[in-house]
CSV table of C-alpha atoms and ligand atoms in Angstrom, one decimal:
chain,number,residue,atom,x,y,z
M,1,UNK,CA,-22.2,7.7,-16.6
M,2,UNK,CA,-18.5,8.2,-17.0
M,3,UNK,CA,-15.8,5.8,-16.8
M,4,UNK,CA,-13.3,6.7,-13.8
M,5,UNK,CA,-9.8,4.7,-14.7
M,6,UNK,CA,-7.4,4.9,-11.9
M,7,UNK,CA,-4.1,4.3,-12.6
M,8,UNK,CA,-0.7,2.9,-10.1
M,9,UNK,CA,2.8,4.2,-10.1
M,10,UNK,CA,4.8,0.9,-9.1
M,11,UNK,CA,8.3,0.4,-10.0
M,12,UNK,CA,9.6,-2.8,-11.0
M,13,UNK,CA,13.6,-4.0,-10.3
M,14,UNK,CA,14.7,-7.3,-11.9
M,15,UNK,CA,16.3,-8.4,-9.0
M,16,UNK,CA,16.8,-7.5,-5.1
M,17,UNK,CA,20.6,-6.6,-6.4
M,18,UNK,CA,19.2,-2.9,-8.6
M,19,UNK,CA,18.0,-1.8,-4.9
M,20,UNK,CA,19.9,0.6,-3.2
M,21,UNK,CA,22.3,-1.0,-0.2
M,22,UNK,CA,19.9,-0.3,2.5
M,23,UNK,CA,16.7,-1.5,1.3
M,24,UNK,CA,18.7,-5.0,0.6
M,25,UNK,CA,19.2,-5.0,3.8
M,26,UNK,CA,15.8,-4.3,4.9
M,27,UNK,CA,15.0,-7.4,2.8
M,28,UNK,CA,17.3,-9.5,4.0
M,29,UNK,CA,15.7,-8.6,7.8
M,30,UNK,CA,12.4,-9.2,6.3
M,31,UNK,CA,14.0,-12.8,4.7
M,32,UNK,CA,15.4,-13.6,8.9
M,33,UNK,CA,12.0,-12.7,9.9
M,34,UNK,CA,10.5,-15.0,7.2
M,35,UNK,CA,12.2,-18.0,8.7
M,36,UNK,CA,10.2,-17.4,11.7
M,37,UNK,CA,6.8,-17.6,10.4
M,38,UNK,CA,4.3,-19.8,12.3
M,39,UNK,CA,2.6,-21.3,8.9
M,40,UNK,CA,1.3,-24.9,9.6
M,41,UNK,CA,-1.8,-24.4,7.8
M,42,UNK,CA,-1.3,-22.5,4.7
M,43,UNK,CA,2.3,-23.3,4.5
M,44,UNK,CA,3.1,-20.0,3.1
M,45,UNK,CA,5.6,-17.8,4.8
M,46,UNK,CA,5.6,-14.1,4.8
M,47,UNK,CA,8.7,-11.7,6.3
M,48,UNK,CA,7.8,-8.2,7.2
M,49,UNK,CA,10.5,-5.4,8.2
M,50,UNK,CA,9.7,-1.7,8.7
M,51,UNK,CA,12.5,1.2,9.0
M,52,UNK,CA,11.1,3.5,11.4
M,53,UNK,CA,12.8,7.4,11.1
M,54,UNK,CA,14.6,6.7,14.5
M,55,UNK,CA,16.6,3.8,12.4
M,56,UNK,CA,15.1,1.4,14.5
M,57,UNK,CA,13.9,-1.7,12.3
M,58,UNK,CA,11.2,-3.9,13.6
M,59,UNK,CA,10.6,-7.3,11.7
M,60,UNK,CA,7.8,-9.8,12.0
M,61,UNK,CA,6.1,-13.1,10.4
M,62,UNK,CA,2.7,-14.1,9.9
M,63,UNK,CA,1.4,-16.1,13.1
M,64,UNK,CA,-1.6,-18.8,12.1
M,65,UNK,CA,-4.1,-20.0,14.0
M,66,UNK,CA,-6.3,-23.1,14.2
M,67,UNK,CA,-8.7,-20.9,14.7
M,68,UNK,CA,-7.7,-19.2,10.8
M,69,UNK,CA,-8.8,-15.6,11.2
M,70,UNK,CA,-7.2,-15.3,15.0
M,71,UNK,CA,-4.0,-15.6,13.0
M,72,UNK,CA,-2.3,-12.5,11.5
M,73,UNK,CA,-0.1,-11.4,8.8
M,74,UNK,CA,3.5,-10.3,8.7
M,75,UNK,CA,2.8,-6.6,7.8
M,76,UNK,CA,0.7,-6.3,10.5
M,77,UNK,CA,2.5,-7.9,13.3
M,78,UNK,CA,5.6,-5.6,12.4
M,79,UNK,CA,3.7,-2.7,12.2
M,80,UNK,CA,1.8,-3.3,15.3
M,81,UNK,CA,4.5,-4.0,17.2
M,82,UNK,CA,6.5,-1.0,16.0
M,83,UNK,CA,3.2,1.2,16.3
M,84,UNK,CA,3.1,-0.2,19.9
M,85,UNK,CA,7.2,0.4,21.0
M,86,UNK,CA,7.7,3.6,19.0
M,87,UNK,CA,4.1,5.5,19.3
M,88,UNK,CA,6.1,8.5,17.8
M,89,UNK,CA,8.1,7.0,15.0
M,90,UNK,CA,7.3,7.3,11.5
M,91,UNK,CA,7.6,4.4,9.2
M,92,UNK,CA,10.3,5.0,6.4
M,93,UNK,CA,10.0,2.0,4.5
M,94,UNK,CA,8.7,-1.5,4.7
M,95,UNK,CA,10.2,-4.3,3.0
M,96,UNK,CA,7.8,-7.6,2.2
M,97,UNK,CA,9.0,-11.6,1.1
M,98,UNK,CA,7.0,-14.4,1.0
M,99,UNK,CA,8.2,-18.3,0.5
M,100,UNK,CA,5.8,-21.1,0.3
M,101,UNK,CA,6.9,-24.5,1.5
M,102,UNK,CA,5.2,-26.2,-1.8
M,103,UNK,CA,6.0,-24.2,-4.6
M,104,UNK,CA,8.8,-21.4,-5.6
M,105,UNK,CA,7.1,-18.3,-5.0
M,106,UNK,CA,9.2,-16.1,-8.0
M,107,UNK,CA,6.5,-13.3,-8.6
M,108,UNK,CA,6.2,-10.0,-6.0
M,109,UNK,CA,3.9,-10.8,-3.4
M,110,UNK,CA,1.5,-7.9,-2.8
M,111,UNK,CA,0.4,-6.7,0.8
M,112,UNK,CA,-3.4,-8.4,1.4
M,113,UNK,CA,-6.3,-5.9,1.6
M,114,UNK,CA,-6.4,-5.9,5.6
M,115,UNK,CA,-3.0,-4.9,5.6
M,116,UNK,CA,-2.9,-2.4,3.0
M,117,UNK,CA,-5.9,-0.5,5.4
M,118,UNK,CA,-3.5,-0.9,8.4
M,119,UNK,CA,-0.6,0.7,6.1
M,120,UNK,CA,-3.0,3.4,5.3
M,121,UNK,CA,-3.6,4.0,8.9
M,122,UNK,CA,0.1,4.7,9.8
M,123,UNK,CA,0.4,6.8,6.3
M,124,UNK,CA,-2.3,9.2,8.0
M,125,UNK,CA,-1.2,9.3,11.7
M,126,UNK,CA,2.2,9.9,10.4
M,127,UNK,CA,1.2,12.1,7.8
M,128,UNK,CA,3.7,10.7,5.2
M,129,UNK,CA,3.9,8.1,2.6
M,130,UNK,CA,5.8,4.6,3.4
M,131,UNK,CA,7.8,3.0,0.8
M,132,UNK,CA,7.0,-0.9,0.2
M,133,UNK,CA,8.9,-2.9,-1.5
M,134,UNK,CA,7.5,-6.9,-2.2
M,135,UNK,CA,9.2,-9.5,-3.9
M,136,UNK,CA,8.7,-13.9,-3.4
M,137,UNK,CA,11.4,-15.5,-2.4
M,138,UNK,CA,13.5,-14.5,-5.2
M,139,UNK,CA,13.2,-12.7,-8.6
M,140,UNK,CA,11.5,-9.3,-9.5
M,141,UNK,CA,10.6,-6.5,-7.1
M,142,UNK,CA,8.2,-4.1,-6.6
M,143,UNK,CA,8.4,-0.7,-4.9
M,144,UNK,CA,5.7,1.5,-4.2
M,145,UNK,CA,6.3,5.0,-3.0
M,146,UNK,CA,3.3,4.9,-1.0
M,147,UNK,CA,0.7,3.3,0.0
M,148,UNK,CA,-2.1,5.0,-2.0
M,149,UNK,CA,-0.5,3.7,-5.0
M,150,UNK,CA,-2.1,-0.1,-3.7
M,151,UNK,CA,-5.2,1.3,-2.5
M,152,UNK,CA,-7.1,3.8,-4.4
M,153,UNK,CA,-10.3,5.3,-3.0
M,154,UNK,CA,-8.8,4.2,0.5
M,155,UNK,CA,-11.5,4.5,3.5
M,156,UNK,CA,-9.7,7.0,5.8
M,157,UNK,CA,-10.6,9.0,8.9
M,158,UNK,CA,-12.4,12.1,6.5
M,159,UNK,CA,-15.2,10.2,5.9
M,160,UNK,CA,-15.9,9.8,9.4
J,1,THU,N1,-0.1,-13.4,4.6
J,1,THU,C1,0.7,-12.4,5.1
J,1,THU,O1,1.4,-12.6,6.1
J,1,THU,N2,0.7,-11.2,4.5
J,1,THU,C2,0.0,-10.9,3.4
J,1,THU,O2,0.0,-9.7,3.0
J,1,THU,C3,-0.7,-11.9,2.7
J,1,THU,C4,-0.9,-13.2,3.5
J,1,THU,C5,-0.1,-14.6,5.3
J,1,THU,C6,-1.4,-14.9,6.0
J,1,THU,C7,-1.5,-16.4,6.1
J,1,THU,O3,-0.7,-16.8,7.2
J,1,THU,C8,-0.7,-16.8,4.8
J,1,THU,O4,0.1,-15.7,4.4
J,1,THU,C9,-1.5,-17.3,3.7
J,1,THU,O5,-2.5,-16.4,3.4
């Protein structure tokens, strides 16, 4: 047996002010979209925006349901919807904020697991990484360069 350590290249800003102009932007779009979550239940707001290379910028929030898995997250709406207007677009980057309604979220919200395999899925039909960055609702940030830097041994078309 041998020990297989895999390791993440994230980089990690103090604030949304060390990003560079237009990614503050992007967060600010994905702080607009926040406001529009539907979040009765888990009271926990999530704001999703994705650049697309034809400068187009879609946002989205997550949606709940009664029903709890008939609801869907922020990343996913976005990108769905993007996928779904701009079938040829690539996604540039992807910026990510969450805010919960009972405590001060201060710490960089991560993508979920179901939205880190939809992110992959865009990686390989555009053939190209996407940026995400992810922060709370203030505080640090996070950027990752790709997204095979949140999920290693990603399932992916090749093993199909
Ligand atoms: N949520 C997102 O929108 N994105 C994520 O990546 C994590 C979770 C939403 C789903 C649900 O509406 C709420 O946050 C609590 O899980």
């Amino acid at each position: 047996m041998k020990s297989l350590i895999i390791t993440a290249n994230l980089e990690l800003y103090e604030s949304c002010d060390e990003l560079p102009q237009d990614v503050q932007d992007l967060m600010d779009m994905a702080s607009d979209a926040r406001d529009c979550a539907y979040a009765p239940y888990s009271k926990f707001k999530v704001g999703a925006a994705v650049l697309m290379d034809n400068n187009e910028i879609i946002t989205g929030s997550n949606q709940e349901n009664a029903s709890y898995p008939s609801g869907l997250c922020a990343e996913r709406t976005a990108m769905f919807y993007a996928g779904a207007k701009y079938p040829d677009a690539k996604f540039v980057k992807m910026a990510l904020t969450a805010k919960s309604m009972n405590h001060r979220v201060v710490t960089p919200i991560p993508p979920c697991g179901s939205c880190r395999q939809a992110i992959a899925e865009y990686e390989v039909k555009q053939d190209g990484p996407i940026e995400i960055y992810f922060m709370g609702e203030t505080g640090k940030v996070i950027k990752s360069n790709s997204l095979k830097e949140l999920l290693p041994l990603v399932f992916d078309n090749t093993y199909l």
